[in-house]
Amino acid sequence: MQYLRWKGFFMRFQVPCLLSLMLCLSVCQAQLKAPKSPRIVFWSQTPAANWNREVYLMNPDGSQRVNITNHRAEDLYPVWSPTGEQILFTSDRVRVPDLYLMDADGANIRRVFVKVEERQYPTWAPDGKQIAYQRRDLDEWFIYTATIDGKNEEQVASGRYPTWSPDGSEIAFVTGGLGHNRIWLLNLQTQKQKLLLPEDAIPWMRWPAWSPTGDKIAFCWLNHFGFVGFFGRQTIYIVNRDGTGLKQIVDEAGPRTDSPVWSPSGDALLYDQLDGNNHGQIFKITLGRGPPEQLTHIESWSRAGDWFDPAYALPVAPQPHLLTTTWGEVKRQ
C-alpha cells in the first residue's frame, strides 16, 4: 500500500516535469533556428548563378553574403517571420509563381498551399499565424489573407503590394496601373478602405512599408512629372499613418529608387537603386544622419526583402492571442 502511494506521488510529479522539459526543449530548438545577430534577406541575380534569381542573407553592413537557395526556378521577395525562424518567399518551382516557406538557413523548403495559384509579394501578420499576398484572378490582382498552413484563404481587396501593419489591424496596399498607383489602408475589422495621401496627390506611388512602430509608412513616389527623364526621379518618401508629415528621404538626383525596407529599430531604410555600371544594388540610409551607404557591390540586380534583428523580435513560441495587440507596443519600447 505504501508503495502504491509513493508511485502515485512520483507519477503526479513526473508528468508535469516531463511536459515542462519537453516544452523547454521545443522552445530551445526553435530559438536555435532564428539568427542570433541582425541579418538582411534579399534576392539577387548574378552571373555566378547564371542570372537566376536566388535568395541571400547578409549582415546590415553588407558583409557575409550567403546564398541560401540554389534552384533553377526564380526565388524572390523573401520576408522574415516575426520570430526569425522562417522565411516566406515567392518561387515558380511548379511553373507558376507561388508562396514557399523555408527555415532561416534555407533548409526545409515547402509550398504553403496545396492548390497552385499565382501568388506573390507575401507579408506576415504580426502574430506569425497569418499572411497576406497578392493573387492573380482572371488577369486582375487581388489582396488575399490566409493562415500559414495554407488554409482559410480569403480575398480582402483589389490591389497589389500588401504590407501588414505591426499592430495587426491594417494592411497597406496599392491599386491601379503604372502612372495611376495609389496607396490605400484597409481596416481588417471594419473592411473600410482609405487613401494614404489626398486624392489630388499625383498617383505614382508604390511599395508601401510600415515603420516598426506602425506610425509611419515609407513608399516610392514620383510626385511630379517632367518632360525629360521623369521616371528616374522616383524616390523614397516617409509619411505619418494619417497622411501628414510628408518627407522626402532620398535625393532625386540619382537613378530611381525602389522597394523601401525599414530597419527593426526604425532609424534606417534599405532600398534598391542602379549604380554607375547600371547594376541594381542595395543601399542603406540612416534617417537624419549622413549620405546613403551602398551595401552590395556585385554585378547583379539585387533587391532587399526584409531585415531581422533578434533584439527587436518577440520571443519564440509567442502567445497568439496577445500578439496582434502587443507587437507594435513591444517594438516602441
Short mmCIF file of N, CA and C in Angstrom, two decimals, residues 245-333:
data_model
loop_
_atom_site.label_atom_id
_atom_site.label_comp_id
_atom_site.label_asym_id
_atom_site.label_seq_id
_atom_site.Cartn_x
_atom_site.Cartn_y
_atom_site.Cartn_z
N GLY A 245 2.88 65.07 -42.41
CA GLY A 245 4.32 64.98 -42.18
C GLY A 245 5.09 64.36 -43.32
N LEU A 246 4.68 64.59 -44.56
CA LEU A 246 5.36 64.01 -45.72
C LEU A 246 6.81 64.50 -45.79
N LYS A 247 7.75 63.57 -46.00
CA LYS A 247 9.16 63.93 -46.04
C LYS A 247 9.90 63.08 -47.07
N GLN A 248 10.66 63.76 -47.94
CA GLN A 248 11.49 63.04 -48.91
C GLN A 248 12.77 62.57 -48.22
N ILE A 249 13.14 61.29 -48.46
CA ILE A 249 14.29 60.70 -47.77
C ILE A 249 15.51 60.60 -48.67
N VAL A 250 15.33 60.24 -49.93
CA VAL A 250 16.46 60.05 -50.85
C VAL A 250 16.39 61.11 -51.94
N ASP A 251 17.53 61.67 -52.28
CA ASP A 251 17.61 62.72 -53.30
C ASP A 251 17.17 62.18 -54.66
N GLU A 252 16.54 63.03 -55.46
CA GLU A 252 16.10 62.64 -56.81
C GLU A 252 17.24 62.63 -57.82
N ALA A 253 18.41 63.13 -57.46
CA ALA A 253 19.48 63.33 -58.43
C ALA A 253 19.95 62.02 -59.07
N GLY A 254 19.90 60.93 -58.32
CA GLY A 254 20.39 59.66 -58.85
C GLY A 254 19.32 58.92 -59.62
N PRO A 255 19.62 57.68 -60.07
CA PRO A 255 18.60 56.85 -60.70
C PRO A 255 17.44 56.60 -59.74
N ARG A 256 16.32 56.16 -60.29
CA ARG A 256 15.13 55.97 -59.46
C ARG A 256 15.39 54.95 -58.35
N THR A 257 14.69 55.11 -57.26
CA THR A 257 14.81 54.20 -56.12
C THR A 257 13.53 53.39 -55.97
N ASP A 258 13.67 52.19 -55.42
CA ASP A 258 12.55 51.27 -55.26
C ASP A 258 12.63 50.54 -53.94
N SER A 259 11.50 49.95 -53.55
CA SER A 259 11.42 48.92 -52.51
C SER A 259 12.00 49.29 -51.15
N PRO A 260 11.47 50.28 -50.45
CA PRO A 260 12.00 50.60 -49.12
C PRO A 260 11.72 49.49 -48.11
N VAL A 261 12.67 49.28 -47.22
CA VAL A 261 12.57 48.30 -46.14
C VAL A 261 13.10 48.95 -44.87
N TRP A 262 12.33 48.92 -43.80
CA TRP A 262 12.73 49.54 -42.53
C TRP A 262 13.71 48.65 -41.78
N SER A 263 14.62 49.29 -41.05
CA SER A 263 15.41 48.56 -40.06
C SER A 263 14.50 48.24 -38.87
N PRO A 264 14.75 47.16 -38.14
CA PRO A 264 13.92 46.82 -36.99
C PRO A 264 13.89 47.91 -35.91
N SER A 265 14.95 48.71 -35.84
CA SER A 265 14.99 49.79 -34.86
C SER A 265 14.27 51.03 -35.35
N GLY A 266 13.92 51.09 -36.63
CA GLY A 266 13.18 52.21 -37.17
C GLY A 266 14.01 53.44 -37.48
N ASP A 267 15.34 53.34 -37.46
CA ASP A 267 16.18 54.51 -37.70
C ASP A 267 16.89 54.48 -39.05
N ALA A 268 16.58 53.49 -39.89
CA ALA A 268 17.24 53.38 -41.20
C ALA A 268 16.31 52.70 -42.20
N LEU A 269 16.62 52.90 -43.47
CA LEU A 269 15.87 52.28 -44.55
C LEU A 269 16.83 51.63 -45.54
N LEU A 270 16.43 50.48 -46.07
CA LEU A 270 17.09 49.89 -47.23
C LEU A 270 16.27 50.25 -48.47
N TYR A 271 16.94 50.30 -49.60
CA TYR A 271 16.23 50.47 -50.88
C TYR A 271 17.16 50.01 -51.99
N ASP A 272 16.63 49.82 -53.19
CA ASP A 272 17.48 49.44 -54.31
C ASP A 272 17.55 50.56 -55.33
N GLN A 273 18.70 50.63 -56.00
CA GLN A 273 18.97 51.70 -56.95
C GLN A 273 20.08 51.25 -57.89
N LEU A 274 20.08 51.75 -59.12
CA LEU A 274 21.14 51.42 -60.06
C LEU A 274 22.43 52.12 -59.66
N ASP A 275 23.56 51.41 -59.83
CA ASP A 275 24.85 52.03 -59.59
C ASP A 275 25.40 52.60 -60.90
N GLY A 276 26.66 53.04 -60.87
CA GLY A 276 27.25 53.65 -62.06
C GLY A 276 27.42 52.70 -63.23
N ASN A 277 27.39 51.39 -62.97
CA ASN A 277 27.52 50.39 -64.03
C ASN A 277 26.17 49.81 -64.46
N ASN A 278 25.11 50.48 -64.04
CA ASN A 278 23.75 50.06 -64.39
C ASN A 278 23.37 48.71 -63.78
N HIS A 279 23.97 48.41 -62.63
CA HIS A 279 23.61 47.21 -61.88
C HIS A 279 22.74 47.61 -60.69
N GLY A 280 21.70 46.84 -60.44
CA GLY A 280 20.84 47.13 -59.30
C GLY A 280 21.51 46.75 -58.00
N GLN A 281 21.65 47.68 -57.07
CA GLN A 281 22.33 47.44 -55.81
C GLN A 281 21.43 47.83 -54.64
N ILE A 282 21.74 47.31 -53.47
CA ILE A 282 21.01 47.64 -52.25
C ILE A 282 21.77 48.71 -51.48
N PHE A 283 21.05 49.74 -51.08
CA PHE A 283 21.61 50.85 -50.33
C PHE A 283 20.93 50.94 -48.97
N LYS A 284 21.63 51.57 -48.03
CA LYS A 284 21.08 51.82 -46.70
C LYS A 284 21.25 53.29 -46.37
N ILE A 285 20.20 53.91 -45.85
CA ILE A 285 20.29 55.29 -45.41
C ILE A 285 19.81 55.38 -43.97
N THR A 286 20.65 55.96 -43.12
CA THR A 286 20.27 56.19 -41.72
C THR A 286 19.53 57.53 -41.66
N LEU A 287 18.33 57.52 -41.14
CA LEU A 287 17.47 58.69 -41.19
C LEU A 287 18.08 59.84 -40.39
N GLY A 288 18.25 60.97 -41.07
CA GLY A 288 18.77 62.17 -40.43
C GLY A 288 20.25 62.17 -40.17
N ARG A 289 20.98 61.17 -40.71
CA ARG A 289 22.42 61.10 -40.43
C ARG A 289 23.21 60.66 -41.66
N GLY A 290 23.69 61.61 -42.42
CA GLY A 290 24.65 61.32 -43.47
C GLY A 290 24.06 60.76 -44.74
N PRO A 291 24.94 60.54 -45.74
CA PRO A 291 24.52 60.06 -47.06
C PRO A 291 24.25 58.55 -47.06
N PRO A 292 23.61 58.05 -48.13
CA PRO A 292 23.35 56.60 -48.23
C PRO A 292 24.65 55.80 -48.33
N GLU A 293 24.56 54.54 -47.92
CA GLU A 293 25.70 53.62 -47.98
C GLU A 293 25.33 52.45 -48.89
N GLN A 294 26.18 52.14 -49.84
CA GLN A 294 25.93 51.02 -50.75
C GLN A 294 26.37 49.72 -50.07
N LEU A 295 25.44 48.76 -49.95
CA LEU A 295 25.71 47.51 -49.24
C LEU A 295 26.19 46.39 -50.17
N THR A 296 25.67 46.32 -51.38
CA THR A 296 26.08 45.29 -52.33
C THR A 296 26.94 45.92 -53.41
N HIS A 297 27.96 45.19 -53.86
CA HIS A 297 28.89 45.69 -54.89
C HIS A 297 29.18 44.55 -55.87
N ILE A 298 28.14 43.99 -56.43
CA ILE A 298 28.30 42.84 -57.31
C ILE A 298 27.63 43.11 -58.64
N GLU A 299 28.07 42.41 -59.66
CA GLU A 299 27.45 42.51 -60.98
C GLU A 299 26.12 41.77 -60.92
N SER A 300 25.07 42.51 -60.70
CA SER A 300 23.81 41.84 -60.41
C SER A 300 22.65 42.81 -60.50
N TRP A 301 21.48 42.27 -60.22
CA TRP A 301 20.33 43.08 -59.85
C TRP A 301 19.87 42.54 -58.51
N SER A 302 19.98 43.35 -57.48
CA SER A 302 19.64 42.91 -56.13
C SER A 302 18.51 43.76 -55.57
N ARG A 303 17.68 43.14 -54.74
CA ARG A 303 16.57 43.87 -54.13
C ARG A 303 16.39 43.39 -52.69
N ALA A 304 16.34 44.34 -51.76
CA ALA A 304 16.17 43.99 -50.35
C ALA A 304 14.79 43.40 -50.11
N GLY A 305 14.74 42.39 -49.27
CA GLY A 305 13.47 41.77 -48.93
C GLY A 305 13.00 42.15 -47.54
N ASP A 306 13.86 41.93 -46.54
CA ASP A 306 13.44 42.17 -45.16
C ASP A 306 14.67 42.19 -44.26
N TRP A 307 14.50 42.78 -43.07
CA TRP A 307 15.60 42.96 -42.12
C TRP A 307 15.14 42.41 -40.78
N PHE A 308 15.90 41.46 -40.24
CA PHE A 308 15.57 40.85 -38.95
C PHE A 308 16.66 41.15 -37.94
N ASP A 309 16.25 41.46 -36.71
CA ASP A 309 17.19 41.68 -35.62
C ASP A 309 16.59 41.03 -34.38
N PRO A 310 17.27 40.01 -33.80
CA PRO A 310 16.71 39.32 -32.63
C PRO A 310 16.48 40.25 -31.44
N ALA A 311 17.18 41.39 -31.40
CA ALA A 311 17.00 42.32 -30.29
C ALA A 311 15.63 42.98 -30.32
N TYR A 312 14.97 42.99 -31.49
CA TYR A 312 13.67 43.63 -31.63
C TYR A 312 12.55 42.64 -31.93
N ALA A 313 12.84 41.36 -31.79
CA ALA A 313 11.86 40.32 -32.10
C ALA A 313 11.17 39.86 -30.82
N LEU A 314 9.93 39.40 -30.98
CA LEU A 314 9.24 38.77 -29.86
C LEU A 314 9.88 37.42 -29.58
N PRO A 315 9.73 36.90 -28.36
CA PRO A 315 10.29 35.58 -28.06
C PRO A 315 9.69 34.51 -28.95
N VAL A 316 10.47 33.45 -29.18
CA VAL A 316 9.96 32.30 -29.92
C VAL A 316 8.83 31.66 -29.13
N ALA A 317 7.88 31.05 -29.83
CA ALA A 317 6.69 30.46 -29.21
C ALA A 317 5.87 31.52 -28.47
N PRO A 318 5.47 32.60 -29.17
CA PRO A 318 4.69 33.66 -28.52
C PRO A 318 3.27 33.23 -28.26
N GLN A 319 2.53 34.09 -27.56
CA GLN A 319 1.12 33.81 -27.27
C GLN A 319 0.27 34.46 -28.36
N PRO A 320 -0.32 33.67 -29.24
CA PRO A 320 -1.04 34.23 -30.39
C PRO A 320 -2.16 35.18 -30.00
N HIS A 321 -2.85 34.94 -28.89
CA HIS A 321 -3.99 35.78 -28.55
C HIS A 321 -3.55 37.16 -28.07
N LEU A 322 -2.25 37.32 -27.78
CA LEU A 322 -1.75 38.62 -27.34
C LEU A 322 -1.02 39.38 -28.43
N LEU A 323 -0.53 38.69 -29.44
CA LEU A 323 0.38 39.28 -30.39
C LEU A 323 -0.19 40.47 -31.14
N THR A 324 -1.41 40.38 -31.64
CA THR A 324 -1.91 41.44 -32.51
C THR A 324 -2.09 42.74 -31.77
N THR A 325 -2.16 42.72 -30.45
CA THR A 325 -2.34 43.96 -29.71
C THR A 325 -1.05 44.45 -29.06
N THR A 326 -0.04 43.58 -28.95
CA THR A 326 1.16 43.99 -28.23
C THR A 326 2.38 44.17 -29.13
N TRP A 327 2.36 43.67 -30.35
CA TRP A 327 3.54 43.71 -31.23
C TRP A 327 4.06 45.13 -31.42
N GLY A 328 3.17 46.06 -31.81
CA GLY A 328 3.60 47.44 -32.00
C GLY A 328 4.08 48.08 -30.72
N GLU A 329 3.40 47.76 -29.60
CA GLU A 329 3.79 48.34 -28.32
C GLU A 329 5.15 47.84 -27.87
N VAL A 330 5.41 46.54 -28.07
CA VAL A 330 6.70 45.98 -27.67
C VAL A 330 7.82 46.63 -28.47
N LYS A 331 7.59 46.86 -29.78
CA LYS A 331 8.63 47.46 -30.60
C LYS A 331 8.90 48.90 -30.19
N ARG A 332 7.86 49.62 -29.76
CA ARG A 332 8.07 51.00 -29.33
C ARG A 332 8.98 51.08 -28.11
N GLN A 333 8.89 50.05 -27.24
CA GLN A 333 9.70 50.01 -26.03
C GLN A 333 11.13 49.65 -26.32
#
